[in-house]
Amino acid sequence: MAHVGYQEGDRFDIPKHILIRHVEGPYDDDSISGLVVKSDKIEEARPPVVFNVEYDMDEQDERWLEMHNAHRKEEQAEPIKPALFEITMTQIEREYYALEKKIPKPNPRHAQITRPRSSSAAAVNGEPSGPADEPDTKCAVCDDGDCENANAIIFCDGCDLAVHQECYGVPFIPEGQWFCRKCKEIGRGTPTCVFCPNVDGAFKQTNTMRWSHLLCALWIPEITIANMTFMEPITDVEKVPQSRWRLKCYLCQQNMGACIQCGNKA
């Protein structure tokens, strides 16, 4: 276990005549696999560190491992130790990271959108958009294509949804991939908005675990958004009067969802 970063005993003695080589460069460089410990005595040299165990088990992992070991015990198999679990998960994550970098980027769904899939990562790293980001890309909530550093347009890496940070409730752009609420919860599934028949657009969940367009929630006066920073959850659906649910939309000619009406009844 020592060659992957685990201490073999409770007592740790610093070996004599050790040199820890300092490696220049970023820590996530593929060429760096940990600190290499060298000794002036070849016979006492420890094996080099293959990789450092970066995965840290949480309570959910511990519960799963307990259940899995109970199943292995029924089959008269040796239990899996937490240290071995962390080593395995670290190796899986490293292998997946290396595989993901080799996967070719898919072509955009629409010909007019030629942005990279990692545009969210580019935004958080301050990389220039370049000529590939055409001005036709607009926010799915406010329908505006203008943006600034503090309120950038970010793209979902699952469905290509384009939204402003403030419009969709993303105060900080995460490093790496970013997924909208729909892609996080149901992946490639198609949610049904409780207020309209449209299946596209920026979705958020209600406090009763139903789905609604964020745009619908902003326009229906009886609806409120509990947290305006994260723009979710959508609440007070039950306060929408029955008269709205009975209206027929002038545009789509469907009696589905809740319609809004112009305040000028003249």
mmCIF file of C-alpha atoms in Angstrom:
data_model
loop_
_atom_site.group_PDB
_atom_site.id
_atom_site.type_symbol
_atom_site.label_atom_id
_atom_site.label_comp_id
_atom_site.label_asym_id
_atom_site.label_seq_id
_atom_site.Cartn_x
_atom_site.Cartn_y
_atom_site.Cartn_z
ATOM 1 C CA MET A 1 0.000 0.000 0.000
ATOM 2 C CA ALA A 2 2.950 2.295 0.562
ATOM 3 C CA HIS A 3 3.685 2.672 -3.149
ATOM 4 C CA VAL A 4 0.293 4.333 -3.716
ATOM 5 C CA GLY A 5 0.566 6.780 -0.844
ATOM 6 C CA TYR A 6 -0.788 4.839 2.145
ATOM 7 C CA GLN A 7 1.134 4.628 5.413
ATOM 8 C CA GLU A 8 1.732 1.032 6.367
ATOM 9 C CA GLY A 9 1.793 1.562 10.148
ATOM 10 C CA ASP A 10 0.724 3.986 12.828
ATOM 11 C CA ARG A 11 4.315 5.118 13.397
ATOM 12 C CA PHE A 12 6.131 7.054 10.720
ATOM 13 C CA ASP A 13 9.919 7.423 10.861
ATOM 14 C CA ILE A 14 11.630 9.753 8.440
ATOM 15 C CA PRO A 15 14.237 7.691 6.556
ATOM 16 C CA LYS A 16 17.800 8.894 6.642
ATOM 17 C CA HIS A 17 19.528 10.366 3.593
ATOM 18 C CA ILE A 18 16.484 11.031 1.540
ATOM 19 C CA LEU A 19 16.102 13.413 -1.370
ATOM 20 C CA ILE A 20 12.689 14.436 -2.570
ATOM 21 C CA ARG A 21 12.902 15.540 -6.165
ATOM 22 C CA HIS A 22 10.909 18.695 -6.944
ATOM 23 C CA VAL A 23 9.161 18.492 -10.305
ATOM 24 C CA GLU A 24 8.319 21.716 -12.118
ATOM 25 C CA GLY A 25 4.973 22.014 -13.854
ATOM 26 C CA PRO A 26 1.259 21.767 -13.075
ATOM 27 C CA TYR A 27 0.097 19.050 -10.712
ATOM 28 C CA ASP A 28 -2.352 17.648 -13.239
ATOM 29 C CA ASP A 29 0.351 17.068 -15.842
ATOM 30 C CA ASP A 30 0.257 13.534 -17.200
ATOM 31 C CA SER A 31 4.033 13.318 -16.865
ATOM 32 C CA ILE A 32 3.808 13.693 -13.068
ATOM 33 C CA SER A 33 2.822 10.580 -11.170
ATOM 34 C CA GLY A 34 3.748 11.723 -7.678
ATOM 35 C CA LEU A 35 6.856 12.548 -5.706
ATOM 36 C CA VAL A 36 9.784 10.263 -6.405
ATOM 37 C CA VAL A 37 11.741 9.343 -3.292
ATOM 38 C CA LYS A 38 15.360 8.419 -3.785
ATOM 39 C CA SER A 39 17.936 7.147 -1.288
ATOM 40 C CA ASP A 40 21.702 6.995 -1.399
ATOM 41 C CA LYS A 41 21.414 3.280 -0.670
ATOM 42 C CA ILE A 42 19.965 1.378 -3.566
ATOM 43 C CA GLU A 43 18.984 -1.612 -1.451
ATOM 44 C CA GLU A 44 16.924 0.627 0.848
ATOM 45 C CA ALA A 45 15.195 2.540 -1.921
ATOM 46 C CA ARG A 46 11.415 2.357 -1.801
ATOM 47 C CA PRO A 47 9.425 1.636 -4.973
ATOM 48 C CA PRO A 48 8.401 4.798 -6.849
ATOM 49 C CA VAL A 49 4.927 6.180 -6.348
ATOM 50 C CA VAL A 50 2.758 5.020 -9.217
ATOM 51 C CA PHE A 51 0.014 7.540 -8.393
ATOM 52 C CA ASN A 52 -1.340 9.273 -5.344
ATOM 53 C CA VAL A 53 -4.715 8.095 -4.085
ATOM 54 C CA GLU A 54 -6.959 11.104 -4.613
ATOM 55 C CA TYR A 55 -10.369 9.518 -4.062
ATOM 56 C CA ASP A 56 -11.797 10.004 -0.576
ATOM 57 C CA MET A 57 -14.677 7.800 0.526
ATOM 58 C CA ASP A 58 -17.812 9.485 1.830
ATOM 59 C CA GLU A 59 -20.730 8.096 3.834
ATOM 60 C CA GLN A 60 -22.519 6.888 0.715
ATOM 61 C CA ASP A 61 -19.425 4.959 -0.394
ATOM 62 C CA GLU A 62 -19.072 3.416 3.062
ATOM 63 C CA ARG A 63 -22.689 2.242 3.068
ATOM 64 C CA TRP A 64 -22.323 0.757 -0.421
ATOM 65 C CA LEU A 65 -19.108 -1.007 0.550
ATOM 66 C CA GLU A 66 -20.765 -2.461 3.655
ATOM 67 C CA MET A 67 -23.628 -3.833 1.550
ATOM 68 C CA HIS A 68 -21.229 -5.176 -1.073
ATOM 69 C CA ASN A 69 -19.016 -6.840 1.526
ATOM 70 C CA ALA A 70 -22.089 -8.412 3.115
ATOM 71 C CA HIS A 71 -22.936 -9.898 -0.285
ATOM 72 C CA ARG A 72 -19.339 -11.096 -0.719
ATOM 73 C CA LYS A 73 -19.480 -12.685 2.737
ATOM 74 C CA GLU A 74 -22.509 -14.720 1.670
ATOM 75 C CA GLU A 75 -20.445 -15.964 -1.265
ATOM 76 C CA GLN A 76 -17.540 -16.719 1.100
ATOM 77 C CA ALA A 77 -15.322 -14.125 -0.562
ATOM 78 C CA GLU A 78 -12.835 -11.836 1.123
ATOM 79 C CA PRO A 79 -14.177 -8.366 2.004
ATOM 80 C CA ILE A 80 -12.905 -5.335 0.135
ATOM 81 C CA LYS A 81 -10.973 -2.945 2.338
ATOM 82 C CA PRO A 82 -11.728 0.796 2.174
ATOM 83 C CA ALA A 83 -8.145 1.499 1.103
ATOM 84 C CA LEU A 84 -8.462 -0.871 -1.858
ATOM 85 C CA PHE A 85 -11.786 0.758 -2.777
ATOM 86 C CA GLU A 86 -10.167 4.214 -2.849
ATOM 87 C CA ILE A 87 -7.256 2.932 -4.940
ATOM 88 C CA THR A 88 -9.652 1.347 -7.425
ATOM 89 C CA MET A 89 -11.833 4.461 -7.708
ATOM 90 C CA THR A 90 -8.768 6.663 -8.192
ATOM 91 C CA GLN A 91 -7.541 4.433 -11.000
ATOM 92 C CA ILE A 92 -10.993 4.390 -12.645
ATOM 93 C CA GLU A 93 -11.200 8.183 -12.546
ATOM 94 C CA ARG A 94 -7.689 8.535 -13.995
ATOM 95 C CA GLU A 95 -8.456 6.069 -16.787
ATOM 96 C CA TYR A 96 -11.742 7.811 -17.606
ATOM 97 C CA TYR A 97 -10.040 11.221 -17.629
ATOM 98 C CA ALA A 98 -7.412 9.919 -20.056
ATOM 99 C CA LEU A 99 -10.114 8.300 -22.217
ATOM 100 C CA GLU A 100 -12.260 11.438 -22.242
ATOM 101 C CA LYS A 101 -9.387 13.504 -23.613
ATOM 102 C CA LYS A 102 -9.061 11.093 -26.542
ATOM 103 C CA ILE A 103 -12.761 11.148 -27.449
ATOM 104 C CA PRO A 104 -13.258 13.375 -30.527
ATOM 105 C CA LYS A 105 -15.541 16.331 -30.033
ATOM 106 C CA PRO A 106 -18.939 15.807 -31.712
ATOM 107 C CA ASN A 107 -20.179 18.164 -34.374
ATOM 108 C CA PRO A 108 -22.665 20.771 -33.127
ATOM 109 C CA ARG A 109 -26.335 19.988 -33.636
ATOM 110 C CA HIS A 110 -26.931 23.174 -35.612
ATOM 111 C CA ALA A 111 -24.775 24.336 -38.477
ATOM 112 C CA GLN A 112 -24.783 27.954 -37.309
ATOM 113 C CA ILE A 113 -23.332 27.027 -33.917
ATOM 114 C CA THR A 114 -19.645 26.131 -34.162
ATOM 115 C CA ARG A 115 -18.620 26.701 -30.558
ATOM 116 C CA PRO A 116 -16.606 24.006 -28.739
ATOM 117 C CA ARG A 117 -18.423 21.744 -26.320
ATOM 118 C CA SER A 118 -16.153 22.947 -23.536
ATOM 119 C CA SER A 119 -17.314 26.560 -23.829
ATOM 120 C CA SER A 120 -18.239 26.595 -20.145
ATOM 121 C CA ALA A 121 -14.675 25.695 -19.260
ATOM 122 C CA ALA A 122 -13.426 28.350 -21.676
ATOM 123 C CA ALA A 123 -15.572 30.956 -19.950
ATOM 124 C CA VAL A 124 -14.290 30.105 -16.496
ATOM 125 C CA ASN A 125 -10.689 30.138 -17.737
ATOM 126 C CA GLY A 126 -11.122 33.492 -19.424
ATOM 127 C CA GLU A 127 -10.371 32.184 -22.898
ATOM 128 C CA PRO A 128 -11.470 34.336 -25.831
ATOM 129 C CA SER A 129 -14.578 33.306 -27.675
ATOM 130 C CA GLY A 130 -13.118 33.882 -31.116
ATOM 131 C CA PRO A 131 -14.995 34.068 -34.414
ATOM 132 C CA ALA A 132 -16.599 30.667 -33.830
ATOM 133 C CA ASP A 133 -19.077 32.089 -31.332
ATOM 134 C CA GLU A 134 -21.506 33.787 -33.679
ATOM 135 C CA PRO A 135 -23.822 36.585 -32.537
ATOM 136 C CA ASP A 136 -26.926 34.443 -33.226
ATOM 137 C CA THR A 137 -26.432 32.473 -30.005
ATOM 138 C CA LYS A 138 -28.998 33.907 -27.604
ATOM 139 C CA CYS A 139 -30.060 33.125 -24.068
ATOM 140 C CA ALA A 140 -33.001 30.700 -23.938
ATOM 141 C CA VAL A 141 -34.563 32.711 -21.103
ATOM 142 C CA CYS A 142 -34.206 36.392 -22.062
ATOM 143 C CA ASP A 143 -33.590 35.921 -25.829
ATOM 144 C CA ASP A 144 -30.609 38.299 -25.689
ATOM 145 C CA GLY A 145 -27.192 37.504 -27.115
ATOM 146 C CA ASP A 146 -25.260 40.190 -25.236
ATOM 147 C CA CYS A 147 -23.091 39.084 -22.330
ATOM 148 C CA GLU A 148 -20.291 40.276 -20.074
ATOM 149 C CA ASN A 149 -17.645 38.697 -17.859
ATOM 150 C CA ALA A 150 -19.871 38.696 -14.780
ATOM 151 C CA ASN A 151 -22.879 37.390 -16.711
ATOM 152 C CA ALA A 152 -21.615 35.156 -19.490
ATOM 153 C CA ILE A 153 -23.688 32.956 -21.764
ATOM 154 C CA ILE A 154 -22.912 29.362 -20.830
ATOM 155 C CA PHE A 155 -23.778 26.216 -22.734
ATOM 156 C CA CYS A 156 -25.024 22.927 -21.338
ATOM 157 C CA ASP A 157 -22.624 20.138 -22.302
ATOM 158 C CA GLY A 158 -25.539 17.727 -22.501
ATOM 159 C CA CYS A 159 -28.168 19.483 -24.652
ATOM 160 C CA ASP A 160 -26.418 22.681 -25.904
ATOM 161 C CA LEU A 161 -28.825 24.920 -23.981
ATOM 162 C CA ALA A 162 -27.526 28.514 -23.996
ATOM 163 C CA VAL A 163 -28.394 30.686 -20.992
ATOM 164 C CA HIS A 164 -27.070 33.699 -19.135
ATOM 165 C CA GLN A 165 -25.637 32.974 -15.707
ATOM 166 C CA GLU A 166 -28.075 35.350 -14.026
ATOM 167 C CA CYS A 167 -31.058 34.195 -16.084
ATOM 168 C CA TYR A 168 -30.607 30.521 -15.181
ATOM 169 C CA GLY A 169 -29.100 30.939 -11.716
ATOM 170 C CA VAL A 170 -25.451 29.979 -12.145
ATOM 171 C CA PRO A 171 -23.489 32.385 -9.918
ATOM 172 C CA PHE A 172 -20.185 30.597 -10.540
ATOM 173 C CA ILE A 173 -19.217 28.733 -13.697
ATOM 174 C CA PRO A 174 -17.823 25.318 -12.692
ATOM 175 C CA GLU A 175 -14.538 24.128 -14.091
ATOM 176 C CA GLY A 176 -14.956 21.483 -16.755
ATOM 177 C CA GLN A 177 -18.403 20.472 -17.920
ATOM 178 C CA TRP A 178 -21.637 22.181 -16.935
ATOM 179 C CA PHE A 179 -25.092 20.599 -17.222
ATOM 180 C CA CYS A 180 -28.498 22.228 -16.953
ATOM 181 C CA ARG A 181 -31.033 20.988 -14.400
ATOM 182 C CA LYS A 182 -32.843 18.828 -16.971
ATOM 183 C CA CYS A 183 -29.680 17.004 -18.046
ATOM 184 C CA LYS A 184 -28.597 16.545 -14.431
ATOM 185 C CA GLU A 185 -31.861 14.940 -13.386
ATOM 186 C CA ILE A 186 -33.146 12.991 -16.400
ATOM 187 C CA GLY A 187 -30.294 13.050 -18.917
ATOM 188 C CA ARG A 188 -31.663 12.695 -22.437
ATOM 189 C CA GLY A 189 -35.243 12.410 -21.234
ATOM 190 C CA THR A 190 -37.893 14.895 -22.338
ATOM 191 C CA PRO A 191 -39.663 16.702 -19.487
ATOM 192 C CA THR A 192 -43.185 18.074 -19.787
ATOM 193 C CA CYS A 193 -43.738 21.665 -18.746
ATOM 194 C CA VAL A 194 -46.704 22.053 -16.428
ATOM 195 C CA PHE A 195 -47.582 25.408 -18.011
ATOM 196 C CA CYS A 196 -47.092 24.906 -21.781
ATOM 197 C CA PRO A 197 -46.714 22.197 -24.467
ATOM 198 C CA ASN A 198 -43.208 23.258 -25.593
ATOM 199 C CA VAL A 199 -40.555 20.578 -24.996
ATOM 200 C CA ASP A 200 -37.522 22.795 -25.692
ATOM 201 C CA GLY A 201 -36.086 25.608 -23.609
ATOM 202 C CA ALA A 202 -34.630 26.157 -20.147
ATOM 203 C CA PHE A 203 -36.300 23.903 -17.567
ATOM 204 C CA LYS A 204 -36.339 24.065 -13.786
ATOM 205 C CA GLN A 205 -38.119 21.877 -11.245
ATOM 206 C CA THR A 206 -41.003 22.917 -9.034
ATOM 207 C CA ASN A 207 -41.146 22.275 -5.310
ATOM 208 C CA THR A 208 -43.378 19.281 -6.116
ATOM 209 C CA MET A 209 -40.735 17.758 -8.445
ATOM 210 C CA ARG A 210 -42.620 18.682 -11.612
ATOM 211 C CA TRP A 211 -41.027 20.540 -14.527
ATOM 212 C CA SER A 212 -41.553 24.076 -15.755
ATOM 213 C CA HIS A 213 -39.889 26.419 -18.181
ATOM 214 C CA LEU A 214 -38.106 29.175 -16.318
ATOM 215 C CA LEU A 215 -39.608 31.578 -18.844
ATOM 216 C CA CYS A 216 -43.138 30.366 -18.030
ATOM 217 C CA ALA A 217 -42.511 30.842 -14.315
ATOM 218 C CA LEU A 218 -41.289 34.401 -14.869
ATOM 219 C CA TRP A 219 -44.343 35.408 -16.926
ATOM 220 C CA ILE A 220 -47.165 33.857 -14.897
ATOM 221 C CA PRO A 221 -47.893 36.391 -12.125
ATOM 222 C CA GLU A 222 -48.997 33.897 -9.467
ATOM 223 C CA ILE A 223 -45.777 31.893 -9.692
ATOM 224 C CA THR A 224 -42.775 32.654 -7.493
ATOM 225 C CA ILE A 225 -39.172 31.454 -7.509
ATOM 226 C CA ALA A 226 -37.962 30.502 -4.040
ATOM 227 C CA ASN A 227 -34.273 31.299 -4.554
ATOM 228 C CA MET A 228 -33.561 34.089 -7.014
ATOM 229 C CA THR A 229 -29.816 33.432 -6.899
ATOM 230 C CA PHE A 230 -30.130 29.888 -8.229
ATOM 231 C CA MET A 231 -33.510 30.544 -9.890
ATOM 232 C CA GLU A 232 -35.102 27.464 -8.322
ATOM 233 C CA PRO A 233 -37.300 25.853 -7.185
ATOM 234 C CA ILE A 234 -40.468 27.139 -8.823
ATOM 235 C CA THR A 235 -43.246 27.434 -6.238
ATOM 236 C CA ASP A 236 -46.916 28.412 -5.797
ATOM 237 C CA VAL A 237 -48.155 26.405 -8.785
ATOM 238 C CA GLU A 238 -51.333 25.711 -6.836
ATOM 239 C CA LYS A 239 -52.053 29.457 -6.686
ATOM 240 C CA VAL A 240 -52.604 29.674 -10.446
ATOM 241 C CA PRO A 241 -56.376 30.214 -10.852
ATOM 242 C CA GLN A 242 -58.437 27.630 -12.689
ATOM 243 C CA SER A 243 -59.415 30.272 -15.235
ATOM 244 C CA ARG A 244 -55.860 30.249 -16.601
ATOM 245 C CA TRP A 245 -55.878 26.487 -17.085
ATOM 246 C CA ARG A 246 -59.089 26.731 -19.133
ATOM 247 C CA LEU A 247 -57.759 29.353 -21.576
ATOM 248 C CA LYS A 248 -56.872 28.455 -25.154
ATOM 249 C CA CYS A 249 -53.554 29.798 -26.437
ATOM 250 C CA TYR A 250 -53.921 32.185 -29.369
ATOM 251 C CA LEU A 251 -50.576 31.103 -30.892
ATOM 252 C CA CYS A 252 -50.579 27.302 -30.648
ATOM 253 C CA GLN A 253 -54.374 26.877 -30.421
ATOM 254 C CA GLN A 254 -54.038 24.306 -27.627
ATOM 255 C CA ASN A 255 -55.929 23.990 -24.362
ATOM 256 C CA MET A 256 -52.855 22.871 -22.448
ATOM 257 C CA GLY A 257 -51.138 24.464 -19.478
ATOM 258 C CA ALA A 258 -51.752 27.955 -18.132
ATOM 259 C CA CYS A 259 -52.041 30.983 -20.409
ATOM 260 C CA ILE A 260 -51.379 34.643 -19.659
ATOM 261 C CA GLN A 261 -53.571 37.525 -20.799
ATOM 262 C CA CYS A 262 -52.952 41.123 -21.730
ATOM 263 C CA GLY A 263 -53.931 43.505 -18.939
ATOM 264 C CA ASN A 264 -55.552 45.918 -21.395
ATOM 265 C CA LYS A 265 -59.058 44.542 -21.846
ATOM 266 C CA ALA A 266 -60.250 47.448 -23.990
#
